[in-house]
Short mmCIF file of C-alpha atoms and ligand atoms in Angstrom, two decimals:
data_model
loop_
_atom_site.label_atom_id
_atom_site.label_comp_id
_atom_site.label_asym_id
_atom_site.label_seq_id
_atom_site.Cartn_x
_atom_site.Cartn_y
_atom_site.Cartn_z
CA MET A 902 0.00 0.00 0.00
CA MET A 903 1.26 3.46 -0.80
CA VAL A 904 1.95 6.15 1.78
CA VAL A 905 -0.43 9.13 1.71
CA GLU A 906 0.68 12.42 3.26
CA SER A 907 -1.42 15.05 4.96
CA GLU A 908 -1.04 18.04 7.20
CA ALA A 909 -2.52 17.31 10.62
CA VAL A 910 -2.82 18.47 14.23
CA VAL A 911 -1.67 15.98 16.88
CA LEU A 912 -4.55 15.52 19.34
CA CYS A 913 -3.06 12.89 21.66
CA ALA A 914 -0.60 10.01 21.84
CA GLN A 915 -0.54 6.98 24.10
CA ASP A 916 2.07 4.33 24.69
CA TYR A 917 1.36 0.92 23.27
CA GLY A 918 3.35 -2.16 24.23
CA GLU A 919 7.05 -1.72 24.90
CA SER A 920 8.09 0.40 21.98
CA ASP A 921 5.10 1.73 20.06
CA ARG A 922 2.65 4.60 20.36
CA ILE A 923 -0.89 5.11 19.10
CA VAL A 924 -1.29 8.68 17.88
CA THR A 925 -4.58 10.45 17.16
CA PHE A 926 -4.47 13.19 14.53
CA PHE A 927 -7.00 15.58 13.06
CA SER A 928 -5.89 15.74 9.45
CA VAL A 929 -6.90 17.51 6.26
CA GLU A 930 -7.02 14.24 4.34
CA TRP A 931 -8.88 11.87 6.67
CA GLY A 932 -10.33 14.02 9.46
CA LEU A 933 -9.91 12.29 12.82
CA VAL A 934 -7.56 9.33 12.44
CA ARG A 935 -5.70 6.99 14.81
CA ALA A 936 -2.44 5.43 13.71
CA MET A 937 0.27 3.17 15.08
CA ALA A 938 3.77 4.65 15.29
CA LYS A 939 6.00 1.60 15.33
CA GLY A 940 9.10 1.96 17.49
CA ALA A 941 8.23 5.54 18.46
CA ARG A 942 9.19 5.01 22.09
CA ARG A 943 12.45 3.25 21.36
CA SER A 944 13.86 5.43 18.60
CA ARG A 945 13.52 9.16 19.29
CA LYS A 946 15.37 9.92 16.06
CA ARG A 947 12.71 8.62 13.74
CA PHE A 948 9.93 10.94 14.91
CA VAL A 949 11.70 13.93 16.48
CA HIS A 950 9.22 15.88 18.71
CA ALA A 951 6.51 14.93 16.27
CA PHE A 952 3.83 13.57 18.60
CA GLU A 953 3.45 16.45 21.05
CA PRO A 954 -0.25 17.38 21.49
CA ASN A 955 -1.38 20.55 19.65
CA SER A 956 1.56 20.43 17.21
CA VAL A 957 0.97 20.81 13.49
CA VAL A 958 2.75 18.07 11.54
CA GLN A 959 3.10 16.68 8.05
CA VAL A 960 2.27 12.99 8.52
CA GLY A 961 2.60 10.07 6.10
CA LEU A 962 0.24 7.15 6.76
CA ARG A 963 0.15 3.67 5.26
CA GLN A 964 -3.07 1.69 5.43
CA ARG A 965 -2.46 -1.95 6.27
CA ARG A 966 -5.43 -4.20 7.08
CA ALA A 967 -7.72 -2.28 9.45
CA LEU A 968 -4.95 -0.12 10.90
CA SER A 969 -3.15 3.01 9.82
CA TRP A 970 0.63 3.09 10.36
CA VAL A 971 2.72 6.21 10.71
CA GLU A 972 5.53 6.04 8.15
CA SER A 973 6.78 9.60 8.58
CA CYS A 974 5.93 12.59 10.74
CA ARG A 975 7.61 15.97 10.48
CA LEU A 976 6.97 18.91 12.79
CA VAL A 977 5.55 21.96 10.97
CA GLU A 978 4.54 24.18 13.93
CA GLY A 979 5.23 23.39 17.58
CA HIS A 980 3.23 26.28 19.13
CA LEU A 981 5.92 27.19 21.66
CA ALA A 982 3.90 30.19 22.91
CA LEU A 983 1.17 27.79 24.05
CA ARG A 984 3.57 25.48 25.85
CA SER A 985 5.03 28.21 28.03
CA ASP A 986 1.68 29.39 29.43
CA PRO A 987 -0.40 26.95 31.54
CA LEU A 988 -3.71 28.78 30.98
CA ARG A 989 -3.29 28.96 27.19
CA TRP A 990 -2.20 25.32 27.22
CA ALA A 991 -5.35 24.36 29.15
CA TYR A 992 -7.57 26.19 26.62
CA ALA A 993 -5.72 24.39 23.80
CA GLY A 994 -6.60 21.18 25.65
CA LEU A 995 -10.26 22.16 25.49
CA LEU A 996 -10.08 22.72 21.70
CA VAL A 997 -8.38 19.37 21.26
CA GLU A 998 -10.67 17.42 23.59
CA THR A 999 -13.88 18.74 22.02
CA THR A 1000 -12.43 17.94 18.59
CA LEU A 1001 -11.78 14.36 19.76
CA ARG A 1002 -15.29 13.97 21.16
CA LEU A 1003 -17.28 15.54 18.35
CA ASN A 1004 -15.69 14.21 15.19
CA PRO A 1005 -16.21 10.67 13.87
CA GLU A 1006 -13.11 8.82 12.69
CA ASN A 1007 -12.12 8.89 9.03
CA LEU A 1008 -14.56 11.56 7.92
CA PRO A 1009 -12.63 14.40 6.26
CA ASN A 1010 -13.74 17.89 7.29
CA PRO A 1011 -11.22 20.40 5.85
CA THR A 1012 -13.27 23.38 7.12
CA TYR A 1013 -13.05 22.09 10.67
CA TYR A 1014 -9.32 21.55 10.17
CA VAL A 1015 -8.79 25.21 9.21
CA LEU A 1016 -10.75 26.28 12.31
CA LEU A 1017 -8.71 24.04 14.62
CA ARG A 1018 -5.35 25.01 13.14
CA SER A 1019 -6.02 28.74 13.22
CA GLY A 1020 -7.66 28.52 16.67
CA LEU A 1021 -4.56 26.88 18.19
CA ALA A 1022 -2.31 29.46 16.53
CA ARG A 1023 -4.45 32.32 17.83
CA LEU A 1024 -4.50 30.90 21.37
CA GLY A 1025 -0.73 31.41 21.49
CA THR A 1026 -0.92 35.12 20.72
CA ASP A 1027 -4.33 36.54 21.70
CA ARG A 1028 -4.59 38.61 24.88
CA ASP A 1029 -7.80 36.77 25.82
CA PRO A 1030 -7.55 32.97 25.34
CA ALA A 1031 -11.05 32.43 26.80
CA ASN A 1032 -12.54 34.58 24.00
CA VAL A 1033 -10.65 32.50 21.42
CA ALA A 1034 -12.01 29.29 22.95
CA ALA A 1035 -15.61 30.60 22.97
CA LEU A 1036 -15.41 31.68 19.30
CA PHE A 1037 -13.87 28.32 18.38
CA LEU A 1038 -16.57 26.30 20.16
CA VAL A 1039 -19.49 28.26 18.66
CA ARG A 1040 -18.06 28.07 15.14
CA ALA A 1041 -17.23 24.36 15.60
CA MET A 1042 -20.84 23.68 16.62
CA ARG A 1043 -22.01 25.47 13.47
CA ILE A 1044 -19.65 23.49 11.23
CA LEU A 1045 -20.85 20.24 12.81
CA GLY A 1046 -24.52 21.23 12.39
CA ALA A 1047 -25.28 21.42 16.12
CA LEU A 1048 -25.95 25.15 16.42
CA PRO A 1049 -29.51 26.44 15.88
CA SER A 1050 -30.01 29.39 13.55
CA LEU A 1051 -29.50 32.72 15.31
CA GLU A 1052 -31.40 34.68 12.66
CA GLY A 1053 -34.59 35.05 14.70
CA CYS A 1054 -36.88 33.56 17.33
CA CYS A 1055 -37.86 29.96 16.62
CA GLN A 1056 -41.45 30.83 17.53
CA CYS A 1057 -42.19 34.38 16.40
CA GLY A 1058 -39.75 34.63 13.49
CA PRO A 1059 -37.04 37.14 12.53
CA THR A 1060 -37.68 40.02 14.88
CA MET A 1061 -34.10 40.65 15.94
CA ALA A 1062 -34.63 44.40 16.23
CA GLU A 1063 -37.59 44.04 18.59
CA ALA A 1064 -36.23 41.93 21.43
CA SER A 1065 -33.29 42.94 23.60
CA LEU A 1066 -32.84 39.58 25.35
CA TRP A 1067 -32.44 36.19 23.69
CA ARG A 1068 -31.89 32.65 24.86
CA LEU A 1069 -29.84 29.99 23.14
CA SER A 1070 -30.47 26.40 24.17
CA LEU A 1071 -28.18 23.77 22.68
CA ALA A 1072 -30.05 20.98 24.48
CA THR A 1073 -33.37 21.75 22.77
CA GLY A 1074 -31.82 23.25 19.63
CA ARG A 1075 -33.88 26.42 20.10
CA PHE A 1076 -33.07 30.11 19.85
CA SER A 1077 -35.84 32.28 21.28
CA CYS A 1078 -36.70 35.84 22.12
CA GLY A 1079 -37.32 36.76 25.77
CA ALA A 1080 -41.07 36.25 25.39
CA HIS A 1081 -40.68 32.66 24.19
CA SER A 1082 -37.69 31.40 26.15
CA ALA A 1083 -39.41 30.10 29.30
CA ALA A 1084 -39.34 26.48 28.06
CA ASP A 1085 -35.54 26.44 27.68
CA LYS A 1086 -34.53 26.68 31.31
CA GLU A 1087 -30.94 25.55 30.86
CA GLY A 1088 -30.24 27.92 27.94
CA ILE A 1089 -27.80 30.83 27.95
CA ASP A 1090 -29.12 34.41 27.88
CA LEU A 1091 -27.56 36.74 25.31
CA ASP A 1092 -28.23 40.41 24.79
CA LYS A 1093 -28.87 41.91 21.37
CA GLY A 1094 -25.22 43.02 21.00
CA ALA A 1095 -23.87 39.52 21.67
CA VAL A 1096 -26.32 37.99 19.19
CA ALA A 1097 -25.33 40.51 16.49
CA LEU A 1098 -21.67 39.79 17.13
CA LEU A 1099 -22.19 36.01 16.94
CA GLN A 1100 -24.14 36.39 13.70
CA ALA A 1101 -21.31 38.41 12.16
CA MET A 1102 -18.71 35.94 13.47
CA LEU A 1103 -20.58 32.99 11.95
CA GLN A 1104 -20.55 34.73 8.54
CA ALA A 1105 -16.88 35.73 8.64
CA PRO A 1106 -14.08 33.74 6.92
CA LEU A 1107 -12.57 31.26 9.40
CA GLU A 1108 -9.18 32.96 9.69
CA LYS A 1109 -10.83 36.28 10.52
CA ILE A 1110 -13.19 35.33 13.34
CA TRP A 1111 -10.64 35.92 16.10
CA ARG A 1112 -10.98 39.71 16.00
CA PHE A 1113 -14.53 39.46 17.40
CA ARG A 1114 -14.61 40.13 21.13
CA LEU A 1115 -17.44 38.99 23.33
CA ARG A 1116 -18.12 40.29 26.82
CA LYS A 1117 -16.68 38.17 29.60
CA ARG A 1118 -20.09 36.92 30.73
CA ALA A 1119 -21.01 35.75 27.23
CA VAL A 1120 -17.58 34.11 26.80
CA HIS A 1121 -17.91 32.01 29.93
CA GLY A 1122 -21.62 31.31 29.34
CA LEU A 1123 -20.95 30.03 25.83
CA ILE A 1124 -17.99 27.87 26.89
CA LYS A 1125 -20.06 26.38 29.71
CA ALA A 1126 -23.05 25.75 27.44
CA VAL A 1127 -21.05 24.05 24.69
CA CYS A 1128 -19.09 21.93 27.20
CA ALA A 1129 -22.33 20.82 28.88
CA TRP A 1130 -23.79 19.90 25.49
CA VAL A 1131 -20.66 17.92 24.53
CA GLU A 1132 -20.69 16.06 27.86
CA ASP A 1133 -24.42 15.29 27.52
CA HIS A 1134 -24.07 14.27 23.92
CA THR A 1135 -21.11 11.92 24.44
CA GLY A 1136 -21.75 10.76 28.01
CA GLN A 1137 -18.13 11.61 28.88
CA SER A 1138 -16.92 14.48 31.02
CA LEU A 1139 -14.33 16.90 29.62
CA LYS A 1140 -11.09 16.77 31.64
CA SER A 1141 -9.88 20.06 30.19
CA ARG A 1142 -13.07 21.79 31.33
CA ARG A 1143 -12.48 20.68 34.93
CA LEU A 1144 -8.83 21.72 34.74
CA LEU A 1145 -9.77 25.18 33.44
CA HIS A 1146 -12.33 25.57 36.17
CA ARG A 1147 -9.70 24.80 38.81
CA MET A 1148 -7.20 27.18 37.23
CA GLU A 1149 -9.66 30.03 37.01
CA THR A 1150 -11.02 29.65 40.53
CA GLY A 1151 -7.72 28.66 42.17
CA PRO A 1152 -5.35 31.05 43.97
CA GLU A 1153 -2.59 31.00 41.35
CA ILE A 1154 -4.61 32.78 38.64
CA PRO A 1155 -5.68 36.39 39.37
CA ALA A 1156 -9.41 37.09 39.27
CA PRO A 1157 -10.68 38.29 35.88
CA SER A 1158 -10.89 42.05 35.44
CA PRO A 1159 -14.34 43.67 35.55
CA THR A 1160 -16.50 43.10 32.51
CA SER A 1161 -15.60 45.46 29.70
CA ALA A 1162 -18.38 47.90 28.97
CA ALA A 1163 -18.54 47.54 25.24
CA LEU A 1164 -18.27 44.91 22.57
CA VAL A 1165 -15.15 45.58 20.58
CA VAL A 1166 -14.33 44.57 17.05
CA SER A 1167 -10.74 45.53 16.46
CA PRO A 1168 -9.55 46.13 12.89
ZN1 LIG B 2142 -40.28 34.93 20.05
#
């Protein structure tokens, strides 16, 4: 069988037997894919720093029987800025873990790949990693078809100008104006400004969504809502979510600054 190459993000790697590793990638070519890296633990020379989580690599896979085998793996981008900051690293873990949970194996999704790659890159540089994570999760839900339309109330139609408060419920798949939101108790409340910003973000090209800035309350509400939906949907809790919660409530991370007064879209 011939070797096929693809760019990919390393999601995780686990030891297998005495000398091998099983590596999970999200790739352009195959989407989520697991592959055996023969001898990866014994010979460091063959795959130099290639299986670190969150790294972008150029990987060559050979299909043999039911398994994929890593024939080559070359580091393209190691995201050093992420590795030196525990909070950014934890948010990167959230991007990676939701990607693992939500994508079926061997189903290519190049749009999702672009989102993941640019989201990880932005996490290393943006002044607000939580905002990056919230934008990523909302856009990922849209790409995967799990986000209801935000164009208007699911009951009274497109009356965006008339209502100032809206509720988004991922569990029921409903987006409603304040008058029709009573049924969606677990939903997240969004004001008109946040809804307008999300609408614009969902229309923007993937590489350009990171300039949108949500208010702190919306950021944390959206992250919480998407994480709860992922946990419900898959029946598995998100380790990265628990880690982030500990980091943000623990003594080592300073309390977040007061909510900024305005929504900002920087040029
Ligand atoms: Zn309504």
